[in-house]
Amino acid sequence: MGADFTPFGLAVGHATDADGATGLTVVRGVDGPVRAAVALLGRATGTRELDALSPRHVVDRIDAILLTGGSAYGLAAAAGVMQWMEERGRGFAVGSGVVPIVPAAVVFDLAPLGRFGARPTAAMAYDACARAASRDIAEGSVGAGTGATVGKAAGVERATKGGVGCAVETAGPLAAGAVAVVNALGDVRDASGAIIAGARADGGGFIDLERSLADGSITRSRFGDRTGGHTTLAVVALNAAMPRVDLEQVAHAAAAALHRRVTPSGTSFDGDVIFAVCPTRGPGALSLQAEALATRALERAIERAVTTARGRDGIPGLGDGA
């Protein structure tokens, strides 16, 4: 089980369609809204309500973030989060009611695992909200990581299983947490720089996609559409309040975690998105420290996303022996 998100006032819930190899993950405030910002890295993103995260937008807080499988089809599941919030009177006040603000981003998991027609639903998202918890958060091949794989630039048949990972880092009174859904084109590396999950070589070990793509020994034209879909999604959280401009910079700075741990990342065929959240009130934090600590938490979450994931359908996972 994963990290404790109580210091951030957040709860994380999963809904999993194991047969369809898809699912979703909801990150929501335990009792109320949070401040949020976002950074987009890849060109192949699928998103919803990201304008509400701009420092210029009239909405200054959000109610939940949805990380979902099903590619763009999965965005419809946000309706379930909105329903759960509306029933509890949570959202942006409008006249006699509320409009819950639920930004969302997707991973492409319509193939090769499961069924192409299996998509996360609004009912699944509602259930994830209801079941969300701050402690003992499940990791691995669950929620939005159910159908995730990594290292697909050399063809999906060489991939390793991806998943969901969580981590928390602390430094004195400051804490940073991260949730990562890793479904990347590239390989995943540990803190030493060694590849631990990704494109598997014929004789054992890994191909090293970043090197192979750079020297031209692997090209998209060689593998065509067999590379599948890609994306790493993340939410980094702070226990200290920050202005939205500073929080947006935390999201951008945390991209260093992807570039260190997922190689390559933010490519033309990845839809990498990093959300950053913090409380709407309370003590603040030094921006540089917050950026560095959030990056460290995200690095660990990315690694845990693959080390806890169990394999399926011929795709091995590092969690198989756990």
CSV table of C-alpha atoms in Angstrom, one decimal:
chain,number,residue,atom,x,y,z
A,1,MET,CA,0.0,0.0,0.0
A,2,GLY,CA,1.1,3.6,-0.7
A,3,ALA,CA,1.8,6.8,1.1
A,4,ASP,CA,-0.2,8.8,3.6
A,5,PHE,CA,-1.8,11.9,2.0
A,6,THR,CA,-3.4,13.2,5.2
A,7,PRO,CA,-1.0,16.2,5.5
A,8,PHE,CA,-2.2,17.5,2.2
A,9,GLY,CA,-6.0,17.2,2.9
A,10,LEU,CA,-6.3,14.8,0.0
A,11,ALA,CA,-7.9,11.5,-0.6
A,12,VAL,CA,-7.1,9.2,-3.5
A,13,GLY,CA,-9.6,6.6,-4.9
A,14,HIS,CA,-9.3,4.0,-7.7
A,15,ALA,CA,-11.9,2.2,-9.8
A,16,THR,CA,-10.6,-0.8,-11.8
A,17,ASP,CA,-12.0,-2.7,-14.8
A,18,ALA,CA,-9.6,-5.7,-14.6
A,19,ASP,CA,-11.2,-7.6,-17.5
A,20,GLY,CA,-11.1,-4.5,-19.8
A,21,ALA,CA,-7.6,-3.5,-18.6
A,22,THR,CA,-8.6,0.1,-17.8
A,23,GLY,CA,-9.6,2.2,-14.9
A,24,LEU,CA,-9.4,5.6,-13.3
A,25,THR,CA,-8.0,7.4,-10.3
A,26,VAL,CA,-9.5,10.4,-8.5
A,27,VAL,CA,-7.5,12.8,-6.3
A,28,ARG,CA,-9.9,15.0,-4.3
A,29,GLY,CA,-10.0,17.2,-1.3
A,30,VAL,CA,-11.1,15.4,1.8
A,31,ASP,CA,-13.4,18.2,3.1
A,32,GLY,CA,-13.2,20.9,0.5
A,33,PRO,CA,-11.5,22.4,-2.5
A,34,VAL,CA,-7.8,22.9,-3.2
A,35,ARG,CA,-5.7,25.3,-5.2
A,36,ALA,CA,-4.3,23.8,-8.4
A,37,ALA,CA,-2.1,24.4,-11.4
A,38,VAL,CA,-0.8,22.4,-14.3
A,39,ALA,CA,2.1,21.8,-16.7
A,40,LEU,CA,1.8,20.1,-20.1
A,41,LEU,CA,4.9,18.3,-21.4
A,42,GLY,CA,3.9,16.0,-24.3
A,43,ARG,CA,2.1,16.9,-27.5
A,44,ALA,CA,-0.4,14.0,-27.4
A,45,THR,CA,-2.4,15.1,-24.4
A,46,GLY,CA,-6.1,14.4,-23.7
A,47,THR,CA,-7.5,16.8,-21.1
A,48,ARG,CA,-10.6,18.5,-19.7
A,49,GLU,CA,-11.0,21.8,-17.8
A,50,LEU,CA,-7.4,22.8,-17.8
A,51,ASP,CA,-8.3,26.4,-18.4
A,52,ALA,CA,-9.7,26.5,-14.9
A,53,LEU,CA,-6.1,26.0,-13.6
A,54,SER,CA,-4.7,29.1,-15.2
A,55,PRO,CA,-3.7,31.9,-12.8
A,56,ARG,CA,-5.9,34.2,-15.0
A,57,HIS,CA,-9.1,32.1,-14.7
A,58,VAL,CA,-12.0,33.4,-12.5
A,59,VAL,CA,-12.2,30.0,-10.7
A,60,ASP,CA,-9.5,30.0,-8.1
A,61,ARG,CA,-9.8,26.4,-6.8
A,62,ILE,CA,-10.8,23.0,-7.8
A,63,ASP,CA,-12.7,20.1,-6.3
A,64,ALA,CA,-10.9,17.0,-7.7
A,65,ILE,CA,-8.6,15.8,-10.4
A,66,LEU,CA,-9.4,12.8,-12.6
A,67,LEU,CA,-6.7,10.6,-14.0
A,68,THR,CA,-8.3,8.2,-16.4
A,69,GLY,CA,-7.7,5.5,-18.9
A,70,GLY,CA,-9.8,5.1,-22.0
A,71,SER,CA,-8.1,7.9,-24.0
A,72,ALA,CA,-10.4,10.7,-24.8
A,73,TYR,CA,-13.4,8.5,-24.2
A,74,GLY,CA,-12.4,8.3,-20.5
A,75,LEU,CA,-13.0,12.1,-20.0
A,76,ALA,CA,-16.7,11.4,-19.9
A,77,ALA,CA,-16.2,9.7,-16.5
A,78,ALA,CA,-15.7,13.2,-14.9
A,79,ALA,CA,-19.5,13.4,-14.8
A,80,GLY,CA,-19.4,10.9,-12.0
A,81,VAL,CA,-17.0,13.0,-9.9
A,82,MET,CA,-19.2,16.0,-10.5
A,83,GLN,CA,-22.3,14.1,-9.4
A,84,TRP,CA,-20.6,13.0,-6.2
A,85,MET,CA,-19.5,16.6,-5.4
A,86,GLU,CA,-22.8,18.2,-6.3
A,87,GLU,CA,-24.7,15.8,-4.0
A,88,ARG,CA,-22.5,17.2,-1.2
A,89,GLY,CA,-22.9,20.9,-2.2
A,90,ARG,CA,-19.2,21.1,-3.2
A,91,GLY,CA,-18.3,23.2,-6.2
A,92,PHE,CA,-18.1,26.7,-7.6
A,93,ALA,CA,-21.2,28.6,-6.3
A,94,VAL,CA,-23.6,29.5,-9.1
A,95,GLY,CA,-27.0,31.0,-8.1
A,96,SER,CA,-28.8,28.4,-6.1
A,97,GLY,CA,-26.4,25.5,-6.9
A,98,VAL,CA,-22.8,24.6,-7.5
A,99,VAL,CA,-20.7,23.5,-10.4
A,100,PRO,CA,-17.9,21.2,-9.3
A,101,ILE,CA,-14.6,21.9,-11.0
A,102,VAL,CA,-12.9,18.7,-12.1
A,103,PRO,CA,-9.8,18.9,-14.4
A,104,ALA,CA,-8.9,15.6,-16.0
A,105,ALA,CA,-6.2,14.0,-18.1
A,106,VAL,CA,-6.1,10.6,-19.9
A,107,VAL,CA,-3.7,7.8,-20.7
A,108,PHE,CA,-4.1,5.7,-23.8
A,109,ASP,CA,-4.8,2.1,-22.7
A,110,LEU,CA,-7.2,1.0,-25.5
A,111,ALA,CA,-4.6,-1.5,-26.6
A,112,PRO,CA,-2.7,-3.9,-26.3
A,113,LEU,CA,-4.2,-5.2,-23.0
A,114,GLY,CA,-7.9,-5.9,-22.4
A,115,ARG,CA,-10.6,-4.7,-24.8
A,116,PHE,CA,-10.6,-1.6,-27.0
A,117,GLY,CA,-14.2,-0.9,-26.2
A,118,ALA,CA,-13.6,-1.0,-22.4
A,119,ARG,CA,-13.7,2.6,-21.0
A,120,PRO,CA,-14.0,4.1,-17.5
A,121,THR,CA,-17.5,5.3,-16.7
A,122,ALA,CA,-19.1,8.0,-14.6
A,123,ALA,CA,-20.4,5.2,-12.3
A,124,MET,CA,-16.8,4.1,-11.7
A,125,ALA,CA,-15.7,7.7,-11.0
A,126,TYR,CA,-18.5,8.2,-8.5
A,127,ASP,CA,-17.4,5.0,-6.8
A,128,ALA,CA,-13.8,6.1,-6.7
A,129,CYS,CA,-14.8,9.3,-5.0
A,130,ALA,CA,-16.8,7.4,-2.4
A,131,ARG,CA,-14.0,5.0,-1.7
A,132,ALA,CA,-11.2,7.5,-1.7
A,133,ALA,CA,-8.8,7.4,1.3
A,134,SER,CA,-5.8,9.3,2.5
A,135,ARG,CA,-3.9,6.3,3.8
A,136,ASP,CA,-3.1,2.9,2.5
A,137,ILE,CA,-3.5,4.0,-1.1
A,138,ALA,CA,-3.3,1.0,-3.5
A,139,GLU,CA,-0.5,1.1,-6.1
A,140,GLY,CA,0.5,-0.9,-9.1
A,141,SER,CA,-1.9,-2.3,-11.7
A,142,VAL,CA,-5.0,-0.5,-10.3
A,143,GLY,CA,-7.1,2.5,-11.2
A,144,ALA,CA,-5.7,4.5,-14.1
A,145,GLY,CA,-2.7,2.2,-14.1
A,146,THR,CA,-4.7,-1.0,-14.8
A,147,GLY,CA,-3.8,-1.1,-18.5
A,148,ALA,CA,-0.5,0.9,-18.3
A,149,THR,CA,2.7,-0.4,-20.0
A,150,VAL,CA,6.1,1.2,-20.4
A,151,GLY,CA,8.9,1.0,-23.0
A,152,LYS,CA,6.7,0.7,-26.1
A,153,ALA,CA,8.9,2.6,-28.6
A,154,ALA,CA,10.3,-0.8,-29.6
A,155,GLY,CA,6.9,-2.4,-29.9
A,156,VAL,CA,4.4,-3.4,-27.3
A,157,GLU,CA,5.5,-7.0,-27.3
A,158,ARG,CA,8.7,-5.8,-25.6
A,159,ALA,CA,7.0,-3.6,-23.0
A,160,THR,CA,7.0,-3.9,-19.2
A,161,LYS,CA,3.9,-3.4,-17.1
A,162,GLY,CA,3.3,0.2,-15.8
A,163,GLY,CA,0.9,1.3,-13.1
A,164,VAL,CA,0.2,3.8,-10.3
A,165,GLY,CA,2.7,4.9,-7.7
A,166,CYS,CA,2.6,7.2,-4.7
A,167,ALA,CA,5.3,8.8,-2.5
A,168,VAL,CA,5.7,11.4,0.2
A,169,GLU,CA,8.8,13.4,1.0
A,170,THR,CA,9.2,15.7,4.1
A,171,ALA,CA,11.8,18.4,5.1
A,172,GLY,CA,11.0,19.9,8.5
A,173,PRO,CA,7.4,21.2,8.3
A,174,LEU,CA,7.2,21.0,4.5
A,175,ALA,CA,5.8,17.9,2.9
A,176,ALA,CA,5.4,17.0,-0.8
A,177,GLY,CA,3.4,14.1,-2.1
A,178,ALA,CA,3.0,12.6,-5.6
A,179,VAL,CA,0.7,10.3,-7.5
A,180,ALA,CA,2.0,9.0,-10.8
A,181,VAL,CA,0.3,7.0,-13.6
A,182,VAL,CA,3.1,5.6,-15.7
A,183,ASN,CA,2.1,4.5,-19.2
A,184,ALA,CA,5.2,5.8,-21.0
A,185,LEU,CA,6.8,5.3,-24.4
A,186,GLY,CA,10.2,5.4,-22.7
A,187,ASP,CA,12.0,3.4,-20.1
A,188,VAL,CA,11.9,3.9,-16.4
A,189,ARG,CA,15.1,4.4,-14.4
A,190,ASP,CA,16.0,4.2,-10.7
A,191,ALA,CA,17.8,6.9,-8.7
A,192,SER,CA,21.2,5.6,-10.0
A,193,GLY,CA,20.1,6.0,-13.6
A,194,ALA,CA,19.8,2.2,-14.3
A,195,ILE,CA,16.8,1.1,-16.4
A,196,ILE,CA,14.5,-1.0,-14.3
A,197,ALA,CA,11.5,-1.3,-16.6
A,198,GLY,CA,11.0,-0.6,-20.3
A,199,ALA,CA,11.7,-2.2,-23.7
A,200,ARG,CA,13.1,-5.7,-23.1
A,201,ALA,CA,16.0,-6.9,-25.3
A,202,ASP,CA,16.0,-10.4,-26.8
A,203,GLY,CA,18.8,-11.7,-24.7
A,204,GLY,CA,17.6,-10.2,-21.5
A,205,GLY,CA,18.0,-6.8,-20.0
A,206,PHE,CA,16.8,-3.6,-21.7
A,207,ILE,CA,17.3,-2.0,-25.1
A,208,ASP,CA,17.8,1.6,-23.8
A,209,LEU,CA,15.3,3.4,-25.9
A,210,GLU,CA,16.7,6.9,-25.5
A,211,ARG,CA,20.0,5.8,-26.9
A,212,SER,CA,18.5,3.7,-29.6
A,213,LEU,CA,16.1,6.5,-30.7
A,214,ALA,CA,19.0,9.0,-30.8
A,215,ASP,CA,21.3,6.8,-32.9
A,216,GLY,CA,18.5,5.9,-35.3
A,217,SER,CA,18.5,2.1,-34.6
A,218,ILE,CA,14.8,2.4,-33.5
A,219,THR,CA,12.4,4.6,-35.6
A,220,ARG,CA,8.7,5.0,-35.5
A,221,SER,CA,8.5,4.1,-39.2
A,222,ARG,CA,10.0,0.7,-38.3
A,223,PHE,CA,7.4,-0.1,-35.7
A,224,GLY,CA,4.5,2.0,-37.0
A,225,ASP,CA,1.3,1.9,-34.9
A,226,ARG,CA,2.6,-1.2,-32.9
A,227,THR,CA,4.1,1.2,-30.4
A,228,GLY,CA,0.7,1.7,-28.9
A,229,GLY,CA,-0.3,4.8,-26.9
A,230,HIS,CA,1.7,6.6,-24.2
A,231,THR,CA,1.5,9.1,-21.3
A,232,THR,CA,2.7,9.7,-17.8
A,233,LEU,CA,0.2,11.6,-15.6
A,234,ALA,CA,1.1,13.0,-12.2
A,235,VAL,CA,-0.3,15.0,-9.3
A,236,VAL,CA,2.2,16.6,-6.9
A,237,ALA,CA,0.8,18.0,-3.6
A,238,LEU,CA,2.2,20.4,-1.0
A,239,ASN,CA,1.0,20.9,2.6
A,240,ALA,CA,1.8,24.6,2.3
A,241,ALA,CA,-0.3,27.3,0.6
A,242,MET,CA,1.2,29.0,-2.5
A,243,PRO,CA,-0.1,31.6,-5.0
A,244,ARG,CA,-1.3,29.9,-8.2
A,245,VAL,CA,1.6,31.4,-10.2
A,246,ASP,CA,4.1,29.8,-7.9
A,247,LEU,CA,2.2,26.6,-7.8
A,248,GLU,CA,2.3,26.5,-11.6
A,249,GLN,CA,6.0,26.8,-11.4
A,250,VAL,CA,6.1,23.8,-9.0
A,251,ALA,CA,4.3,21.7,-11.7
A,252,HIS,CA,6.8,22.8,-14.3
A,253,ALA,CA,9.8,22.2,-12.1
A,254,ALA,CA,8.6,18.7,-11.2
A,255,ALA,CA,8.9,17.8,-14.9
A,256,ALA,CA,12.6,17.2,-14.0
A,257,ALA,CA,11.4,14.0,-12.3
A,258,LEU,CA,10.0,12.7,-15.6
A,259,HIS,CA,13.2,13.6,-17.5
A,260,ARG,CA,15.3,11.8,-14.9
A,261,ARG,CA,13.2,8.8,-14.5
A,262,VAL,CA,11.4,8.3,-17.8
A,263,THR,CA,13.7,8.3,-20.8
A,264,PRO,CA,12.6,9.7,-23.2
A,265,SER,CA,9.7,11.7,-21.8
A,266,GLY,CA,7.5,14.5,-23.0
A,267,THR,CA,7.8,13.3,-26.6
A,268,SER,CA,5.6,14.0,-29.6
A,269,PHE,CA,3.8,10.7,-28.9
A,270,ASP,CA,3.4,11.2,-25.1
A,271,GLY,CA,0.6,13.1,-23.4
A,272,ASP,CA,2.5,13.9,-20.2
A,273,VAL,CA,0.7,16.2,-17.8
A,274,ILE,CA,1.7,17.2,-14.2
A,275,PHE,CA,-0.9,18.8,-11.9
A,276,ALA,CA,0.2,20.6,-8.7
A,277,VAL,CA,-2.1,21.2,-5.7
A,278,CYS,CA,-1.9,22.9,-2.4
A,279,PRO,CA,-4.3,24.2,0.4
A,280,THR,CA,-6.2,27.4,-0.2
A,281,ARG,CA,-5.2,28.8,3.1
A,282,GLY,CA,-2.4,28.3,5.7
A,283,PRO,CA,1.4,28.8,6.0
A,284,GLY,CA,3.4,29.3,2.9
A,285,ALA,CA,6.6,27.7,1.6
A,286,LEU,CA,9.8,28.8,-0.1
A,287,SER,CA,9.3,28.2,-3.8
A,288,LEU,CA,12.7,26.7,-4.5
A,289,GLN,CA,12.3,24.2,-1.7
A,290,ALA,CA,8.8,23.3,-2.7
A,291,GLU,CA,9.9,22.7,-6.3
A,292,ALA,CA,12.8,20.5,-5.2
A,293,LEU,CA,10.8,18.4,-2.7
A,294,ALA,CA,7.9,17.9,-5.1
A,295,THR,CA,10.4,16.7,-7.8
A,296,ARG,CA,11.9,14.2,-5.4
A,297,ALA,CA,8.5,12.9,-4.4
A,298,LEU,CA,7.5,12.5,-8.0
A,299,GLU,CA,10.7,10.6,-8.8
A,300,ARG,CA,9.9,8.1,-6.2
A,301,ALA,CA,6.2,7.8,-7.2
A,302,ILE,CA,7.3,7.1,-10.8
A,303,GLU,CA,9.6,4.3,-9.7
A,304,ARG,CA,6.9,2.8,-7.4
A,305,ALA,CA,4.5,2.8,-10.3
A,306,VAL,CA,6.5,0.1,-12.0
A,307,THR,CA,8.0,-1.7,-9.0
A,308,THR,CA,4.5,-2.4,-7.7
A,309,ALA,CA,2.8,-3.3,-11.0
A,310,ARG,CA,2.0,-6.9,-11.7
A,311,GLY,CA,2.2,-8.3,-15.2
A,312,ARG,CA,-0.7,-9.6,-17.4
A,313,ASP,CA,-1.4,-10.8,-20.9
A,314,GLY,CA,2.2,-11.6,-21.6
A,315,ILE,CA,3.6,-8.3,-20.4
A,316,PRO,CA,5.8,-8.9,-17.3
A,317,GLY,CA,5.7,-6.6,-14.2
A,318,LEU,CA,8.2,-6.0,-11.5
A,319,GLY,CA,5.5,-6.7,-8.9
A,320,ASP,CA,5.1,-10.3,-10.1
A,321,GLY,CA,7.5,-11.6,-7.5
A,322,ALA,CA,6.1,-9.4,-4.6
